[in-house]
Amino acid sequence: MGRDGGLYEIAQWYPRMAVYDDVRGWNTDQYLGQGEFYLEYGDIDYEITLPAGYIVAGTGTLQNPGEVLTATERSRLAAAIASDSTVAIVTADELASGAARPRRDGVLTWRFHAERVRDVAWAASPDYLWDASGWDGTLAQAYYRPSAVETWRDAARMSRFSILEYSTRWYRYQYPQISAVEGPVSGMEYPMVAMEARSTDGGGLYSVITHEIGHMWYPMMVGSDERRYAWMDEGFNTFINTFSEEEYWKRDETADRRRESVFVTALDQSPAAQSIMTPANRYVGNRNLGSLAYVKPSIMLLALRNKVLGPEVFDHAFREYTRRWAFRHPQPADFFRTMEQVSGRDLSWFWRSFFFTTASLDQSAESIRETADGSSLVSLRNLGTAVMPVELLLTADDGTTNLVKLPVEIWYGGSRYIYRLPTGKHYVAARVNPDGAFPDVNPSNDAWQLPVATTH
């Protein structure tokens, strides 16, 4: 995967088992880069023999620490797995003095064992600093060169936080360790190994670390066919990254999500528009790769969570999907079916519009008209080919506001819906999608305002 001086990141080297599933039989589609892999699970033993001065990070559990680690390093690792804070396993002084290795000459063989994995990868350098901490019996590790210490000194903590976040929110991490490794690869994931570049700041580094570690859930544990359905890999991962970054930095990511929504809606209206269900090898350009595999699935899942099902119902259903299909091979229909079964909702309209087509959402507040009995009629339009529930913010002449939530079923009768307001208030303004969370293609028609009377 990459080499920088004496540092090597080795992946795509171990023979993989093609998946035989009950949908297509043998899946022998070739790796195409952006299409990534569809792989079977297995237990793997492998050995790495290299100069004694090297430190190795790899998939699985080290089987012969007594041969390749010093007694001090073994003692520190035992302390780290029980520690909430970071423990230095190999320090800069030990690298400089040679005390980081049990011996300096000849070669050493590192032996690893991994269970229920799709693949194995490893990285090695004679210059690796090594930090670790623990969470609930899982070792969270970081390997980096002294030249990267400014950003990577917090990498083990970032790794631990990511494992904790995804485990407690979605599904318990099923592997014994995670290793974040610094090197020339800007970002790539393998079972228990997350490869990242050194980055220029902590924010950028955490974004990549938590993204690559998120892949331990999708597709490492939930073994989707990312060769055909990249969104079940990158899209799910981008979605769960939202919560990880919010929790780690204790900040609201709403502004970023709005920018992503604008990007997606603009691309969906372009001549190059494609649906999320487009196979990865048929994407038109890198912008469609970014939208269809990463951003649009995340934006739509956030809308489904926050605006259609509600966080509690959505999270329960998404957790159940992850649990049901861990170490199995779900198809898109398995995801759709699980979300509907657990939530108790028919979501066919949602999948059809936003996953199978490039249908656009364009809701509009047309007018408010008062009736003879003193009630008010709000005229709403659905001008696009996609539907969503409606969030309607109403403003009365006394300055008070009222947020009304209407279900998606209001559009069963057509593209116009009249909502009747009770008597007692004189409403002067109406706005749909007031918080901008829906991916509406034309915000300019979202609001209606009572014309101001003029005198001459």
CSV table of C-alpha atoms in Angstrom, one decimal:
chain,number,residue,atom,x,y,z
A,1,MET,CA,0.0,0.0,0.0
A,2,GLY,CA,2.9,2.4,0.6
A,3,ARG,CA,6.5,2.8,1.5
A,4,ASP,CA,8.3,5.8,3.0
A,5,GLY,CA,12.0,5.1,3.7
A,6,GLY,CA,12.2,2.2,6.0
A,7,LEU,CA,8.4,2.2,6.7
A,8,TYR,CA,6.3,-0.3,4.9
A,9,GLU,CA,2.5,-0.7,4.8
A,10,ILE,CA,1.6,-4.1,3.3
A,11,ALA,CA,-1.9,-5.0,2.3
A,12,GLN,CA,-3.7,-6.7,-0.6
A,13,TRP,CA,-1.1,-9.4,-0.3
A,14,TYR,CA,-2.8,-12.3,1.5
A,15,PRO,CA,-5.0,-14.7,-0.6
A,16,ARG,CA,-8.7,-13.9,-0.1
A,17,MET,CA,-11.7,-16.2,-0.2
A,18,ALA,CA,-14.4,-15.1,-2.7
A,19,VAL,CA,-17.9,-15.1,-1.3
A,20,TYR,CA,-20.4,-17.7,-2.3
A,21,ASP,CA,-23.8,-16.4,-1.4
A,22,ASP,CA,-27.4,-17.3,-2.1
A,23,VAL,CA,-28.0,-14.4,-4.4
A,24,ARG,CA,-25.3,-14.7,-7.1
A,25,GLY,CA,-23.4,-17.8,-6.2
A,26,TRP,CA,-19.6,-17.2,-6.6
A,27,ASN,CA,-18.8,-13.5,-6.5
A,28,THR,CA,-15.7,-13.2,-8.6
A,29,ASP,CA,-15.9,-9.5,-9.7
A,30,GLN,CA,-12.4,-8.1,-9.7
A,31,TYR,CA,-11.1,-5.3,-7.4
A,32,LEU,CA,-11.3,-1.9,-9.2
A,33,GLY,CA,-10.0,0.5,-6.5
A,34,GLN,CA,-13.2,2.5,-5.8
A,35,GLY,CA,-15.3,-0.7,-5.8
A,36,GLU,CA,-13.2,-2.3,-3.0
A,37,PHE,CA,-14.0,-5.8,-1.9
A,38,TYR,CA,-16.6,-8.5,-1.2
A,39,LEU,CA,-14.8,-11.1,1.0
A,40,GLU,CA,-15.5,-14.2,3.1
A,41,TYR,CA,-14.6,-14.6,6.7
A,42,GLY,CA,-12.0,-17.0,8.1
A,43,ASP,CA,-9.4,-17.6,10.8
A,44,ILE,CA,-5.9,-16.6,9.6
A,45,ASP,CA,-2.4,-17.3,10.9
A,46,TYR,CA,0.5,-15.4,9.4
A,47,GLU,CA,4.2,-14.8,10.1
A,48,ILE,CA,6.3,-11.7,9.3
A,49,THR,CA,10.1,-12.2,9.3
A,50,LEU,CA,12.1,-9.0,9.0
A,51,PRO,CA,15.1,-7.2,10.5
A,52,ALA,CA,15.2,-7.3,14.3
A,53,GLY,CA,15.1,-3.5,14.5
A,54,TYR,CA,11.5,-3.3,13.1
A,55,ILE,CA,8.3,-2.9,15.1
A,56,VAL,CA,5.2,-4.5,13.5
A,57,ALA,CA,1.5,-3.6,13.8
A,58,GLY,CA,-0.9,-6.1,12.2
A,59,THR,CA,-4.3,-7.7,12.0
A,60,GLY,CA,-4.9,-10.1,14.9
A,61,THR,CA,-3.2,-10.9,18.1
A,62,LEU,CA,0.5,-11.2,18.5
A,63,GLN,CA,1.3,-14.8,19.4
A,64,ASN,CA,4.9,-14.6,20.4
A,65,PRO,CA,5.4,-11.4,22.4
A,66,GLY,CA,8.2,-13.1,24.4
A,67,GLU,CA,10.3,-13.4,21.3
A,68,VAL,CA,9.8,-10.0,19.7
A,69,LEU,CA,9.0,-7.6,22.6
A,70,THR,CA,11.1,-6.6,25.6
A,71,ALA,CA,9.9,-7.5,29.1
A,72,THR,CA,9.2,-3.8,29.7
A,73,GLU,CA,7.0,-3.6,26.6
A,74,ARG,CA,5.1,-6.7,27.6
A,75,SER,CA,4.5,-5.2,31.1
A,76,ARG,CA,3.4,-1.9,29.6
A,77,LEU,CA,0.9,-3.6,27.3
A,78,ALA,CA,-0.6,-5.5,30.2
A,79,ALA,CA,-1.1,-2.2,32.0
A,80,ALA,CA,-2.4,-0.4,29.0
A,81,ILE,CA,-5.3,-2.8,28.3
A,82,ALA,CA,-6.6,-2.0,31.8
A,83,SER,CA,-6.0,1.7,31.5
A,84,ASP,CA,-8.4,4.5,30.4
A,85,SER,CA,-5.4,6.8,29.7
A,86,THR,CA,-2.6,6.3,27.2
A,87,VAL,CA,0.4,4.2,28.1
A,88,ALA,CA,3.7,4.6,26.1
A,89,ILE,CA,4.7,1.1,25.0
A,90,VAL,CA,7.8,2.3,23.0
A,91,THR,CA,9.3,5.7,23.8
A,92,ALA,CA,11.5,8.0,21.7
A,93,ASP,CA,14.4,7.5,24.1
A,94,GLU,CA,14.1,3.8,23.7
A,95,LEU,CA,14.1,4.1,19.9
A,96,ALA,CA,17.2,6.2,20.1
A,97,SER,CA,19.1,4.0,22.5
A,98,GLY,CA,18.1,0.7,20.9
A,99,ALA,CA,16.3,-0.5,24.0
A,100,ALA,CA,13.1,-0.7,22.1
A,101,ARG,CA,14.1,-4.0,20.6
A,102,PRO,CA,15.1,-7.3,22.3
A,103,ARG,CA,18.1,-7.4,20.0
A,104,ARG,CA,19.6,-5.3,17.1
A,105,ASP,CA,21.0,-7.8,14.8
A,106,GLY,CA,19.6,-10.6,12.6
A,107,VAL,CA,15.9,-11.1,12.0
A,108,LEU,CA,12.8,-11.7,14.1
A,109,THR,CA,9.6,-13.4,13.2
A,110,TRP,CA,6.3,-11.9,14.4
A,111,ARG,CA,3.4,-14.4,14.5
A,112,PHE,CA,-0.2,-13.2,14.4
A,113,HIS,CA,-3.5,-15.0,14.7
A,114,ALA,CA,-6.9,-13.5,13.7
A,115,GLU,CA,-10.4,-14.9,13.9
A,116,ARG,CA,-13.5,-14.1,11.8
A,117,VAL,CA,-11.7,-11.7,9.5
A,118,ARG,CA,-12.0,-11.0,5.8
A,119,ASP,CA,-8.3,-10.2,5.3
A,120,VAL,CA,-5.1,-9.3,7.1
A,121,ALA,CA,-2.7,-6.4,6.7
A,122,TRP,CA,0.3,-5.0,8.5
A,123,ALA,CA,2.7,-2.1,8.8
A,124,ALA,CA,6.3,-2.1,10.0
A,125,SER,CA,9.0,0.5,10.7
A,126,PRO,CA,12.2,0.7,12.7
A,127,ASP,CA,11.1,4.1,13.9
A,128,TYR,CA,7.6,3.5,15.3
A,129,LEU,CA,6.7,5.0,18.6
A,130,TRP,CA,3.9,2.8,20.1
A,131,ASP,CA,1.1,4.0,22.4
A,132,ALA,CA,-1.9,2.0,23.8
A,133,SER,CA,-4.8,2.1,26.1
A,134,GLY,CA,-7.8,-0.1,26.8
A,135,TRP,CA,-11.5,-0.2,26.7
A,136,ASP,CA,-13.6,-3.1,28.1
A,137,GLY,CA,-10.8,-5.6,27.3
A,138,THR,CA,-10.0,-4.2,23.9
A,139,LEU,CA,-6.5,-2.7,23.2
A,140,ALA,CA,-6.5,0.6,21.3
A,141,GLN,CA,-3.1,1.3,19.8
A,142,ALA,CA,-1.3,3.9,17.8
A,143,TYR,CA,2.0,3.5,15.9
A,144,TYR,CA,3.8,6.6,14.5
A,145,ARG,CA,7.2,8.0,13.8
A,146,PRO,CA,8.7,10.8,15.9
A,147,SER,CA,8.3,13.2,13.0
A,148,ALA,CA,4.5,12.8,13.4
A,149,VAL,CA,4.4,13.2,17.2
A,150,GLU,CA,2.8,16.7,17.1
A,151,THR,CA,-0.5,15.3,15.8
A,152,TRP,CA,-0.2,11.6,16.6
A,153,ARG,CA,0.5,11.9,20.4
A,154,ASP,CA,-3.3,11.7,20.8
A,155,ALA,CA,-3.9,9.0,18.3
A,156,ALA,CA,-4.3,6.1,20.8
A,157,ARG,CA,-6.9,8.2,22.7
A,158,MET,CA,-8.7,8.9,19.4
A,159,SER,CA,-8.6,5.1,18.6
A,160,ARG,CA,-10.0,4.3,22.0
A,161,PHE,CA,-12.7,6.9,21.8
A,162,SER,CA,-13.8,5.6,18.4
A,163,ILE,CA,-14.1,2.0,19.6
A,164,LEU,CA,-16.1,3.2,22.7
A,165,GLU,CA,-18.4,5.4,20.7
A,166,TYR,CA,-19.3,2.8,18.0
A,167,SER,CA,-19.5,0.0,20.5
A,168,THR,CA,-21.9,1.7,22.9
A,169,ARG,CA,-24.0,3.4,20.3
A,170,TRP,CA,-24.4,0.7,17.7
A,171,TYR,CA,-22.7,-2.8,18.3
A,172,ARG,CA,-20.0,-4.1,20.5
A,173,TYR,CA,-16.6,-4.3,18.8
A,174,GLN,CA,-15.9,-8.0,18.3
A,175,TYR,CA,-12.1,-7.9,17.8
A,176,PRO,CA,-9.3,-7.9,20.5
A,177,GLN,CA,-7.5,-4.8,19.3
A,178,ILE,CA,-7.4,-1.9,16.9
A,179,SER,CA,-4.2,-0.4,15.5
A,180,ALA,CA,-4.0,3.1,14.0
A,181,VAL,CA,-0.8,3.2,11.9
A,182,GLU,CA,0.9,6.3,10.6
A,183,GLY,CA,2.5,6.2,7.1
A,184,PRO,CA,2.2,7.3,3.5
A,185,VAL,CA,-1.4,6.0,3.0
A,186,SER,CA,-3.8,8.8,3.5
A,187,GLY,CA,-6.6,6.6,4.7
A,188,MET,CA,-7.4,2.9,4.3
A,189,GLU,CA,-8.9,0.1,6.5
A,190,TYR,CA,-8.3,-3.5,7.0
A,191,PRO,CA,-9.4,-5.8,9.9
A,192,MET,CA,-8.0,-4.3,13.1
A,193,VAL,CA,-5.7,-2.0,11.1
A,194,ALA,CA,-6.4,1.6,10.2
A,195,MET,CA,-3.9,3.3,8.0
A,196,GLU,CA,-3.6,7.1,8.1
A,197,ALA,CA,-1.2,9.9,7.1
A,198,ARG,CA,0.3,12.2,9.7
A,199,SER,CA,-2.1,15.0,9.0
A,200,THR,CA,-1.6,18.7,9.8
A,201,ASP,CA,-3.9,19.1,12.8
A,202,GLY,CA,-5.8,17.1,15.4
A,203,GLY,CA,-9.2,17.8,13.8
A,204,GLY,CA,-8.1,16.3,10.4
A,205,LEU,CA,-6.4,13.3,12.1
A,206,TYR,CA,-9.4,12.4,14.2
A,207,SER,CA,-11.7,12.7,11.1
A,208,VAL,CA,-9.6,10.1,9.3
A,209,ILE,CA,-8.9,7.8,12.3
A,210,THR,CA,-12.5,7.6,13.3
A,211,HIS,CA,-13.6,7.0,9.7
A,212,GLU,CA,-11.2,4.2,9.1
A,213,ILE,CA,-12.0,2.6,12.5
A,214,GLY,CA,-15.7,3.0,11.7
A,215,HIS,CA,-15.0,0.6,8.8
A,216,MET,CA,-14.4,-2.1,11.4
A,217,TRP,CA,-18.2,-2.2,11.7
A,218,TYR,CA,-19.0,-1.7,8.0
A,219,PRO,CA,-17.8,-3.8,6.2
A,220,MET,CA,-15.4,-5.7,8.5
A,221,MET,CA,-18.0,-7.0,10.9
A,222,VAL,CA,-21.1,-6.5,8.7
A,223,GLY,CA,-19.8,-8.1,5.5
A,224,SER,CA,-21.7,-6.2,2.8
A,225,ASP,CA,-21.0,-6.4,-0.9
A,226,GLU,CA,-19.1,-3.1,-1.1
A,227,ARG,CA,-18.0,-4.0,-4.7
A,228,ARG,CA,-21.6,-3.5,-5.9
A,229,TYR,CA,-23.1,-1.4,-3.1
A,230,ALA,CA,-20.4,1.0,-1.9
A,231,TRP,CA,-23.0,3.0,0.1
A,232,MET,CA,-23.4,0.0,2.5
A,233,ASP,CA,-19.7,0.5,3.4
A,234,GLU,CA,-18.8,4.2,3.0
A,235,GLY,CA,-22.3,5.6,3.4
A,236,PHE,CA,-23.0,3.7,6.7
A,237,ASN,CA,-19.6,4.7,7.9
A,238,THR,CA,-19.9,8.4,7.1
A,239,PHE,CA,-23.3,8.3,8.9
A,240,ILE,CA,-21.9,6.9,12.1
A,241,ASN,CA,-18.8,9.2,11.9
A,242,THR,CA,-21.2,12.2,12.4
A,243,PHE,CA,-21.9,11.1,16.0
A,244,SER,CA,-18.3,10.2,16.7
A,245,GLU,CA,-17.0,13.6,15.7
A,246,GLU,CA,-19.8,15.4,17.5
A,247,GLU,CA,-19.1,13.5,20.7
A,248,TYR,CA,-15.3,13.7,20.5
A,249,TRP,CA,-15.2,17.5,19.9
A,250,LYS,CA,-18.4,18.2,21.8
A,251,ARG,CA,-19.7,20.3,18.9
A,252,ASP,CA,-22.7,20.5,16.7
A,253,GLU,CA,-22.1,19.2,13.1
A,254,THR,CA,-25.3,20.7,11.7
A,255,ALA,CA,-23.5,23.3,9.6
A,256,ASP,CA,-21.4,20.7,8.0
A,257,ARG,CA,-24.4,18.5,7.2
A,258,ARG,CA,-26.2,21.5,5.6
A,259,ARG,CA,-23.2,22.0,3.3
A,260,GLU,CA,-23.2,18.3,2.4
A,261,SER,CA,-26.9,18.5,1.7
A,262,VAL,CA,-26.4,21.4,-0.7
A,263,PHE,CA,-23.6,19.4,-2.5
A,264,VAL,CA,-25.9,16.4,-2.9
A,265,THR,CA,-29.0,18.2,-4.1
A,266,ALA,CA,-26.9,20.2,-6.7
A,267,LEU,CA,-25.3,17.0,-8.0
A,268,ASP,CA,-28.7,15.2,-8.2
A,269,GLN,CA,-29.9,17.9,-10.6
A,270,SER,CA,-26.9,17.7,-12.8
A,271,PRO,CA,-26.7,15.8,-16.1
A,272,ALA,CA,-24.3,13.3,-14.4
A,273,ALA,CA,-26.8,12.4,-11.7
A,274,GLN,CA,-27.0,8.8,-10.7
A,275,SER,CA,-28.8,6.9,-8.0
A,276,ILE,CA,-27.2,5.6,-4.8
A,277,MET,CA,-27.8,2.0,-6.1
A,278,THR,CA,-25.4,2.5,-9.0
A,279,PRO,CA,-22.5,0.0,-8.8
A,280,ALA,CA,-19.2,1.5,-7.8
A,281,ASN,CA,-17.5,0.7,-11.1
A,282,ARG,CA,-20.2,2.8,-13.0
A,283,TYR,CA,-19.8,6.1,-11.1
A,284,VAL,CA,-19.4,9.1,-13.4
A,285,GLY,CA,-16.4,11.0,-12.0
A,286,ASN,CA,-15.1,11.5,-8.5
A,287,ARG,CA,-17.9,13.8,-7.5
A,288,ASN,CA,-20.4,11.0,-7.9
A,289,LEU,CA,-18.2,8.7,-6.0
A,290,GLY,CA,-18.1,11.2,-3.1
A,291,SER,CA,-21.9,11.8,-3.3
A,292,LEU,CA,-23.2,8.3,-3.9
A,293,ALA,CA,-20.9,6.2,-1.8
A,294,TYR,CA,-20.3,8.6,1.1
A,295,VAL,CA,-22.3,11.8,1.5
A,296,LYS,CA,-25.8,11.2,0.1
A,297,PRO,CA,-26.4,7.9,2.0
A,298,SER,CA,-25.3,9.6,5.2
A,299,ILE,CA,-27.5,12.7,4.6
A,300,MET,CA,-30.5,10.5,3.8
A,301,LEU,CA,-30.0,8.3,6.9
A,302,LEU,CA,-29.8,11.4,9.1
A,303,ALA,CA,-33.1,12.6,7.6
A,304,LEU,CA,-34.7,9.2,8.1
A,305,ARG,CA,-33.4,9.2,11.7
A,306,ASN,CA,-34.2,12.8,12.7
A,307,LYS,CA,-37.2,13.6,10.6
A,308,VAL,CA,-39.1,10.4,9.8
A,309,LEU,CA,-38.6,7.7,12.4
A,310,GLY,CA,-37.2,9.7,15.3
A,311,PRO,CA,-33.8,9.0,16.9
A,312,GLU,CA,-35.0,6.3,19.4
A,313,VAL,CA,-36.8,4.2,16.8
A,314,PHE,CA,-34.1,4.6,14.1
A,315,ASP,CA,-31.2,3.8,16.4
A,316,HIS,CA,-33.0,0.7,17.7
A,317,ALA,CA,-33.6,-0.5,14.1
A,318,PHE,CA,-30.0,0.3,12.9
A,319,ARG,CA,-28.6,-1.5,15.9
A,320,GLU,CA,-30.7,-4.5,15.1
A,321,TYR,CA,-29.6,-4.5,11.5
A,322,THR,CA,-26.0,-4.5,12.6
A,323,ARG,CA,-26.6,-7.3,15.1
A,324,ARG,CA,-28.5,-9.5,12.7
A,325,TRP,CA,-26.0,-9.2,9.9
A,326,ALA,CA,-22.7,-9.2,11.8
A,327,PHE,CA,-20.3,-11.7,10.1
A,328,ARG,CA,-22.9,-12.3,7.4
A,329,HIS,CA,-23.5,-10.9,4.0
A,330,PRO,CA,-26.5,-8.5,3.8
A,331,GLN,CA,-27.9,-7.3,0.5
A,332,PRO,CA,-29.6,-3.8,0.3
A,333,ALA,CA,-33.0,-5.5,0.7
A,334,ASP,CA,-31.9,-7.0,4.0
A,335,PHE,CA,-31.2,-3.5,5.3
A,336,PHE,CA,-34.4,-2.1,4.0
A,337,ARG,CA,-36.4,-5.0,5.4
A,338,THR,CA,-34.8,-4.8,8.8
A,339,MET,CA,-35.4,-1.1,9.2
A,340,GLU,CA,-39.1,-1.6,8.3
A,341,GLN,CA,-39.6,-4.6,10.4
A,342,VAL,CA,-38.1,-3.1,13.5
A,343,SER,CA,-39.6,0.4,13.1
A,344,GLY,CA,-43.0,-1.0,12.1
A,345,ARG,CA,-43.1,1.5,9.2
A,346,ASP,CA,-43.6,1.2,5.5
A,347,LEU,CA,-40.6,3.0,4.1
A,348,SER,CA,-40.8,2.0,0.5
A,349,TRP,CA,-41.5,5.6,-0.6
A,350,PHE,CA,-38.2,6.6,1.1
A,351,TRP,CA,-36.0,3.9,-0.5
A,352,ARG,CA,-37.6,4.4,-3.9
A,353,SER,CA,-37.1,8.2,-4.0
A,354,PHE,CA,-33.7,8.6,-2.4
A,355,PHE,CA,-31.9,5.3,-3.1
A,356,PHE,CA,-33.2,3.9,-6.4
A,357,THR,CA,-33.8,7.2,-8.2
A,358,THR,CA,-32.5,10.8,-8.2
A,359,ALA,CA,-35.9,12.2,-7.4
A,360,SER,CA,-35.8,15.7,-6.0
A,361,LEU,CA,-37.5,17.1,-2.9
A,362,ASP,CA,-39.1,20.5,-3.3
A,363,GLN,CA,-41.7,21.5,-0.7
A,364,SER,CA,-43.3,24.9,-0.7
A,365,ALA,CA,-45.5,27.0,1.5
A,366,GLU,CA,-47.9,28.7,-0.9
A,367,SER,CA,-50.3,30.8,1.2
A,368,ILE,CA,-52.4,31.2,4.2
A,369,ARG,CA,-56.1,32.1,3.7
A,370,GLU,CA,-58.5,32.9,6.5
A,371,THR,CA,-62.1,31.4,6.3
A,372,ALA,CA,-65.4,32.9,7.4
A,373,ASP,CA,-65.4,30.9,10.6
A,374,GLY,CA,-62.0,32.4,11.7
A,375,SER,CA,-59.9,29.4,11.0
A,376,SER,CA,-56.9,29.5,8.6
A,377,LEU,CA,-56.0,27.3,5.6
A,378,VAL,CA,-52.4,26.7,4.8
A,379,SER,CA,-51.7,25.6,1.2
A,380,LEU,CA,-48.7,23.3,0.9
A,381,ARG,CA,-47.2,22.0,-2.3
A,382,ASN,CA,-44.9,19.2,-3.2
A,383,LEU,CA,-43.2,20.4,-6.4
A,384,GLY,CA,-40.6,17.7,-6.7
A,385,THR,CA,-40.8,14.0,-7.5
A,386,ALA,CA,-39.8,12.8,-4.0
A,387,VAL,CA,-41.8,13.1,-0.9
A,388,MET,CA,-41.0,13.6,2.8
A,389,PRO,CA,-42.9,14.5,5.9
A,390,VAL,CA,-43.5,18.3,6.4
A,391,GLU,CA,-42.2,20.5,9.2
A,392,LEU,CA,-44.2,23.7,9.1
A,393,LEU,CA,-43.3,26.8,11.1
A,394,LEU,CA,-46.2,29.2,11.5
A,395,THR,CA,-45.8,32.8,12.8
A,396,ALA,CA,-48.8,34.7,14.2
A,397,ASP,CA,-49.2,38.5,14.2
A,398,ASP,CA,-48.4,38.6,17.9
A,399,GLY,CA,-45.0,37.2,17.2
A,400,THR,CA,-45.6,33.7,18.6
A,401,THR,CA,-44.7,30.6,16.5
A,402,ASN,CA,-46.0,27.1,16.2
A,403,LEU,CA,-44.1,24.2,14.7
A,404,VAL,CA,-46.5,21.7,13.0
A,405,LYS,CA,-45.2,18.2,11.9
A,406,LEU,CA,-47.3,16.4,9.2
A,407,PRO,CA,-46.6,12.8,8.1
A,408,VAL,CA,-45.6,11.8,4.7
A,409,GLU,CA,-49.0,10.3,4.1
A,410,ILE,CA,-50.5,13.7,3.4
A,411,TRP,CA,-49.1,13.4,-0.1
A,412,TYR,CA,-51.1,10.3,-0.9
A,413,GLY,CA,-53.9,12.5,-2.2
A,414,GLY,CA,-51.7,14.5,-4.6
A,415,SER,CA,-49.1,17.3,-4.8
A,416,ARG,CA,-51.2,19.9,-2.9
A,417,TYR,CA,-52.3,19.6,0.7
A,418,ILE,CA,-54.5,22.1,2.7
A,419,TYR,CA,-53.8,22.2,6.4
A,420,ARG,CA,-56.5,23.7,8.6
A,421,LEU,CA,-55.5,25.8,11.6
A,422,PRO,CA,-57.9,26.4,14.5
A,423,THR,CA,-59.4,29.8,15.2
A,424,GLY,CA,-57.9,32.2,17.7
A,425,LYS,CA,-54.7,33.3,15.9
A,426,HIS,CA,-54.0,35.5,12.9
A,427,TYR,CA,-51.1,33.9,11.0
A,428,VAL,CA,-48.8,36.1,8.9
A,429,ALA,CA,-46.0,33.7,7.8
A,430,ALA,CA,-45.4,30.1,7.1
A,431,ARG,CA,-42.2,28.2,6.3
A,432,VAL,CA,-41.5,24.5,5.5
A,433,ASN,CA,-38.2,22.9,6.4
A,434,PRO,CA,-37.4,25.7,8.9
A,435,ASP,CA,-34.1,24.1,10.1
A,436,GLY,CA,-32.9,23.2,6.6
A,437,ALA,CA,-32.4,19.6,7.5
A,438,PHE,CA,-34.4,18.2,4.5
A,439,PRO,CA,-32.5,18.1,1.2
A,440,ASP,CA,-34.8,20.6,-0.5
A,441,VAL,CA,-33.6,21.6,-4.0
A,442,ASN,CA,-35.2,25.1,-3.9
A,443,PRO,CA,-35.2,26.8,-0.5
A,444,SER,CA,-36.4,30.0,-2.2
A,445,ASN,CA,-40.0,28.8,-2.2
A,446,ASP,CA,-40.1,27.4,1.3
A,447,ALA,CA,-41.6,30.5,2.9
A,448,TRP,CA,-44.8,32.6,2.5
A,449,GLN,CA,-45.2,36.0,4.1
A,450,LEU,CA,-48.4,38.0,4.3
A,451,PRO,CA,-47.9,41.1,2.1
A,452,VAL,CA,-47.5,44.3,4.1
A,453,ALA,CA,-50.3,46.7,3.4
A,454,THR,CA,-49.2,50.0,1.9
A,455,THR,CA,-50.9,53.4,2.1
A,456,HIS,CA,-50.6,56.3,-0.3
